[in-house]
């Protein structure tokens, strides 16, 4: 598996188009998007971890290429990862929110998005912003919920939290194909997640 940074887009016009299928990483500022992307790709510093929450307002694109057993080097399978700017309006001035909305709406109109990884800190509950966004996204794409930072709760708390969050989604009639519980810091829980998303490569 090889991965490289391709480009970043600060607004809708700057969004690149790709032939390959895409997986989008969506979540609040600080939910662990960049850390998860690095952990999946086994690359520590590829997606820079935001030190200033709310200021990473760009969509960052990475190309992942996978060797196909028995094929030549050229015949690789390719997948695009999109590390999307975090939301969480407490840290963002109002004008950033409009820019964020524009960028996201334009991004999700693109046709090659195979799945959305929606990240949430396992210690949090959904608020109206999360639910609104999830409702919008789940109408357009397959959502996989990724509960992050499970090292921050006791081992016995992970499953009950997952069940509670699953029930909340059901209650709000939001479709979500799978829920993963991970820790990028402690390297927990993402073998299956990695396999699932890498299988989208074409
Ligand atoms: N304890 C713990 N902290 C994490 C984990 N993943 C990310 N973090 C921390 O959470 C903060 C935000 O992570 P980052 O990946 O930049 O989130 P992003 O803003 O969504 O891209 C950083 O300080 C990370 O070190 C995790 O699995 N466990
Ligand atoms: Mg980030």
CSV table of C-alpha atoms and ligand atoms in Angstrom, one decimal:
chain,number,residue,atom,x,y,z
A,1,UNK,CA,0.0,0.0,0.0
A,2,UNK,CA,1.3,3.4,-1.0
A,3,UNK,CA,-0.2,6.7,-0.1
A,4,UNK,CA,0.5,10.3,-1.1
A,5,UNK,CA,-0.9,13.7,-0.4
A,6,UNK,CA,-2.4,15.2,-3.6
A,7,UNK,CA,-4.0,18.5,-2.9
A,8,UNK,CA,-6.1,20.7,-0.7
A,9,UNK,CA,-9.2,22.7,-1.5
A,10,UNK,CA,-10.4,25.8,0.5
A,11,UNK,CA,-13.5,26.3,-1.5
A,12,UNK,CA,-15.9,24.6,-3.9
A,13,UNK,CA,-14.2,25.8,-7.1
A,14,UNK,CA,-10.9,24.3,-6.0
A,15,UNK,CA,-12.3,20.8,-5.5
A,16,UNK,CA,-10.4,18.3,-7.6
A,17,UNK,CA,-12.2,15.5,-9.6
A,18,UNK,CA,-10.9,12.0,-9.6
A,19,UNK,CA,-11.5,8.8,-11.5
A,20,UNK,CA,-11.0,6.6,-8.5
A,21,UNK,CA,-13.6,6.0,-5.8
A,22,UNK,CA,-13.5,8.2,-2.7
A,23,UNK,CA,-13.9,7.7,1.0
A,24,UNK,CA,-14.7,10.8,3.0
A,25,UNK,CA,-13.7,11.4,6.6
A,26,UNK,CA,-16.3,13.7,8.2
A,27,UNK,CA,-16.6,14.8,11.8
A,28,UNK,CA,-16.2,17.7,14.3
A,29,UNK,CA,-12.9,19.5,14.7
A,30,UNK,CA,-10.9,17.3,17.0
A,31,UNK,CA,-12.9,14.1,16.5
A,32,UNK,CA,-9.7,12.4,15.3
A,33,UNK,CA,-10.1,12.5,11.5
A,34,UNK,CA,-6.4,13.1,10.7
A,35,UNK,CA,-5.2,10.7,13.3
A,36,UNK,CA,-7.5,7.9,11.9
A,37,UNK,CA,-6.4,8.6,8.4
A,38,UNK,CA,-2.7,8.3,9.4
A,39,UNK,CA,-3.4,5.2,11.4
A,40,UNK,CA,-5.3,3.5,8.5
A,41,UNK,CA,-2.5,4.3,6.1
A,42,UNK,CA,0.2,3.4,8.6
A,43,UNK,CA,1.7,6.9,8.0
A,44,UNK,CA,2.3,9.0,11.1
A,45,UNK,CA,2.6,12.4,9.7
A,46,UNK,CA,0.7,12.2,6.3
A,47,UNK,CA,-2.4,14.0,7.4
A,48,UNK,CA,-1.2,16.6,9.8
A,49,UNK,CA,-2.9,16.4,13.1
A,50,UNK,CA,-4.6,19.7,13.8
A,51,UNK,CA,-3.1,21.5,16.7
A,52,UNK,CA,-5.6,24.4,16.4
A,53,UNK,CA,-9.1,23.0,16.4
A,54,UNK,CA,-11.4,24.7,13.9
A,55,UNK,CA,-8.6,26.2,11.9
A,56,UNK,CA,-8.1,23.3,9.6
A,57,UNK,CA,-10.7,24.5,7.1
A,58,UNK,CA,-9.4,22.8,4.0
A,59,UNK,CA,-10.5,19.5,2.3
A,60,UNK,CA,-7.3,17.5,2.0
A,61,UNK,CA,-7.0,14.7,-0.6
A,62,UNK,CA,-4.8,11.6,-0.5
A,63,UNK,CA,-4.3,8.9,-3.1
A,64,UNK,CA,-3.9,5.3,-1.8
A,65,UNK,CA,-2.7,2.7,-4.2
A,66,UNK,CA,-2.8,-1.0,-3.6
A,67,UNK,CA,-0.9,-3.8,-5.3
A,68,UNK,CA,-3.1,-6.4,-6.9
A,69,UNK,CA,-1.6,-9.9,-6.4
A,70,UNK,CA,-0.4,-11.5,-9.6
A,71,UNK,CA,-0.6,-8.3,-11.6
A,72,UNK,CA,2.2,-6.0,-12.7
A,73,UNK,CA,3.2,-2.8,-10.8
A,74,UNK,CA,1.2,-0.6,-13.2
A,75,UNK,CA,-2.1,-2.4,-12.6
A,76,UNK,CA,-2.7,-1.0,-9.1
A,77,UNK,CA,-6.0,-0.4,-7.5
A,78,UNK,CA,-6.6,3.2,-6.4
A,79,UNK,CA,-8.7,4.9,-3.8
A,80,UNK,CA,-9.0,8.5,-2.7
A,81,UNK,CA,-9.2,9.6,0.9
A,82,UNK,CA,-10.8,13.0,1.6
A,83,UNK,CA,-10.0,14.5,5.0
A,84,UNK,CA,-12.8,17.1,5.2
A,85,UNK,CA,-12.7,20.2,7.3
A,86,UNK,CA,-14.1,19.8,10.8
A,87,UNK,CA,-17.3,21.3,11.9
A,88,UNK,CA,-18.1,22.5,15.4
A,89,UNK,CA,-19.4,26.0,15.2
A,90,UNK,CA,-18.3,27.0,18.7
A,91,UNK,CA,-14.8,27.5,17.4
A,92,UNK,CA,-15.8,28.9,14.0
A,93,UNK,CA,-16.9,32.5,13.3
A,94,UNK,CA,-20.2,32.6,11.4
A,95,UNK,CA,-18.6,33.4,8.1
A,96,UNK,CA,-16.5,30.2,8.3
A,97,UNK,CA,-19.7,28.3,8.7
A,98,UNK,CA,-21.1,29.6,5.4
A,99,UNK,CA,-17.8,28.8,3.6
A,100,UNK,CA,-17.9,25.3,5.2
A,101,UNK,CA,-21.5,24.7,4.1
A,102,UNK,CA,-20.6,25.7,0.5
A,103,UNK,CA,-17.6,23.5,0.4
A,104,UNK,CA,-19.5,20.5,1.8
A,105,UNK,CA,-22.5,20.8,-0.4
A,106,UNK,CA,-20.3,21.0,-3.5
A,107,UNK,CA,-18.2,18.1,-2.2
A,108,UNK,CA,-21.1,15.8,-1.6
A,109,UNK,CA,-22.5,16.5,-5.1
A,110,UNK,CA,-19.6,14.7,-6.6
A,111,UNK,CA,-20.4,11.2,-7.8
A,112,UNK,CA,-17.4,9.1,-6.9
A,113,UNK,CA,-18.0,9.0,-3.1
A,114,UNK,CA,-18.2,5.4,-2.1
A,115,UNK,CA,-18.6,5.8,1.6
A,116,UNK,CA,-18.5,8.4,4.4
A,117,UNK,CA,-16.7,7.7,7.6
A,118,UNK,CA,-18.5,9.8,10.2
A,119,UNK,CA,-16.3,10.2,13.2
A,120,UNK,CA,-17.4,10.9,16.7
A,121,UNK,CA,-15.6,10.8,20.0
A,122,UNK,CA,-17.1,7.8,21.9
A,123,UNK,CA,-17.6,10.0,25.0
A,124,UNK,CA,-20.0,12.4,23.1
A,125,UNK,CA,-23.7,12.2,22.3
A,126,UNK,CA,-25.2,13.5,19.1
A,127,UNK,CA,-26.4,17.1,19.1
A,128,UNK,CA,-28.6,18.9,16.6
A,129,UNK,CA,-25.6,19.8,14.3
A,130,UNK,CA,-24.5,16.2,14.2
A,131,UNK,CA,-28.0,14.9,13.5
A,132,UNK,CA,-28.7,17.4,10.8
A,133,UNK,CA,-25.5,16.6,9.0
A,134,UNK,CA,-26.0,12.9,9.4
A,135,UNK,CA,-29.5,13.1,8.0
A,136,UNK,CA,-28.3,15.1,5.0
A,137,UNK,CA,-25.3,12.7,4.3
A,138,UNK,CA,-27.2,9.5,4.8
A,139,UNK,CA,-29.7,10.5,2.0
A,140,UNK,CA,-26.8,10.7,-0.4
A,141,UNK,CA,-24.2,8.2,0.7
A,142,UNK,CA,-23.4,5.1,2.7
A,143,UNK,CA,-22.5,6.1,6.2
A,144,UNK,CA,-20.2,4.2,8.5
A,145,UNK,CA,-20.0,5.6,12.0
A,146,UNK,CA,-16.6,5.5,13.6
A,147,UNK,CA,-16.5,6.0,17.4
A,148,UNK,CA,-13.0,7.3,18.2
A,149,UNK,CA,-10.7,7.6,21.2
A,150,UNK,CA,-12.0,4.4,22.8
A,151,UNK,CA,-8.8,4.4,24.9
A,152,UNK,CA,-10.4,7.3,26.8
A,153,UNK,CA,-13.2,5.0,28.3
A,154,UNK,CA,-13.0,1.8,30.2
A,155,UNK,CA,-13.0,-1.5,28.1
A,156,UNK,CA,-16.4,-2.4,29.5
A,157,UNK,CA,-17.9,0.9,28.5
A,158,UNK,CA,-17.3,0.5,24.7
A,159,UNK,CA,-20.1,-1.9,23.8
A,160,UNK,CA,-22.8,-0.1,25.9
A,161,UNK,CA,-21.8,3.2,24.4
A,162,UNK,CA,-22.0,1.7,20.9
A,163,UNK,CA,-25.4,0.2,21.6
A,164,UNK,CA,-26.7,3.5,23.0
A,165,UNK,CA,-25.5,5.5,19.9
A,166,UNK,CA,-26.9,2.8,17.6
A,167,UNK,CA,-30.3,3.3,19.3
A,168,UNK,CA,-30.1,7.0,18.9
A,169,UNK,CA,-29.5,6.7,15.2
A,170,UNK,CA,-32.4,4.3,14.9
A,171,UNK,CA,-34.6,6.7,16.9
A,172,UNK,CA,-33.7,9.5,14.4
A,173,UNK,CA,-34.2,7.2,11.4
A,174,UNK,CA,-30.7,7.6,10.2
A,175,UNK,CA,-29.3,4.7,8.2
A,176,UNK,CA,-25.8,3.7,9.0
A,177,UNK,CA,-24.3,0.5,7.5
A,178,UNK,CA,-21.7,-0.2,10.2
A,179,UNK,CA,-20.3,1.1,13.5
A,180,UNK,CA,-16.6,0.8,14.3
A,181,UNK,CA,-15.0,1.5,17.6
A,182,UNK,CA,-11.4,2.6,17.3
A,183,UNK,CA,-8.4,4.2,19.0
A,184,UNK,CA,-5.8,5.6,16.7
A,185,UNK,CA,-3.5,6.3,19.6
A,186,UNK,CA,-3.6,2.7,21.0
A,187,UNK,CA,-4.0,1.1,17.6
A,188,UNK,CA,-7.3,-0.6,18.5
A,189,UNK,CA,-10.2,-1.7,16.4
A,190,UNK,CA,-9.3,-0.7,12.8
A,191,UNK,CA,-8.2,-3.9,11.1
A,192,UNK,CA,-11.8,-4.6,10.0
A,193,UNK,CA,-12.4,-0.9,9.2
A,194,UNK,CA,-9.2,-0.8,7.1
A,195,UNK,CA,-10.2,-3.9,5.2
A,196,UNK,CA,-13.7,-2.6,4.5
A,197,UNK,CA,-12.6,0.7,3.1
A,198,UNK,CA,-9.6,-0.6,1.1
A,199,UNK,CA,-12.0,-3.1,-0.6
A,200,UNK,CA,-13.6,-0.1,-2.3
A,201,UNK,CA,-10.4,0.5,-4.4
A,202,UNK,CA,-10.8,0.1,-8.1
B,1,LIG,N1,-6.6,9.5,23.4
B,1,LIG,C1,-6.7,9.6,22.1
B,1,LIG,N2,-6.6,10.8,21.5
B,1,LIG,C2,-6.7,10.9,20.2
B,1,LIG,C3,-7.0,9.8,19.4
B,1,LIG,N3,-7.2,10.2,18.1
B,1,LIG,C4,-6.9,11.5,18.1
B,1,LIG,N4,-6.6,11.9,19.3
B,1,LIG,C5,-6.2,13.3,19.7
B,1,LIG,O1,-7.3,14.2,19.5
B,1,LIG,C6,-6.9,15.4,18.9
B,1,LIG,C7,-7.5,15.7,17.6
B,1,LIG,O2,-7.1,14.7,16.7
B,1,LIG,P1,-7.0,15.0,15.1
B,1,LIG,O3,-6.7,13.7,14.4
B,1,LIG,O4,-6.2,16.2,14.8
B,1,LIG,O5,-8.6,15.4,14.9
B,1,LIG,P2,-9.3,16.2,13.6
B,1,LIG,O6,-9.4,17.6,14.0
B,1,LIG,O7,-10.6,15.5,13.5
B,1,LIG,O8,-8.4,15.9,12.4
B,1,LIG,C8,-5.3,15.3,18.9
B,1,LIG,O9,-4.8,15.9,20.0
B,1,LIG,C9,-5.1,13.8,18.9
B,1,LIG,O10,-3.8,13.5,19.4
B,1,LIG,C10,-7.2,8.5,20.1
B,1,LIG,O11,-7.5,7.5,19.5
B,1,LIG,N5,-7.1,8.5,21.4
B,2,LIG,MG1,-7.6,17.2,11.0
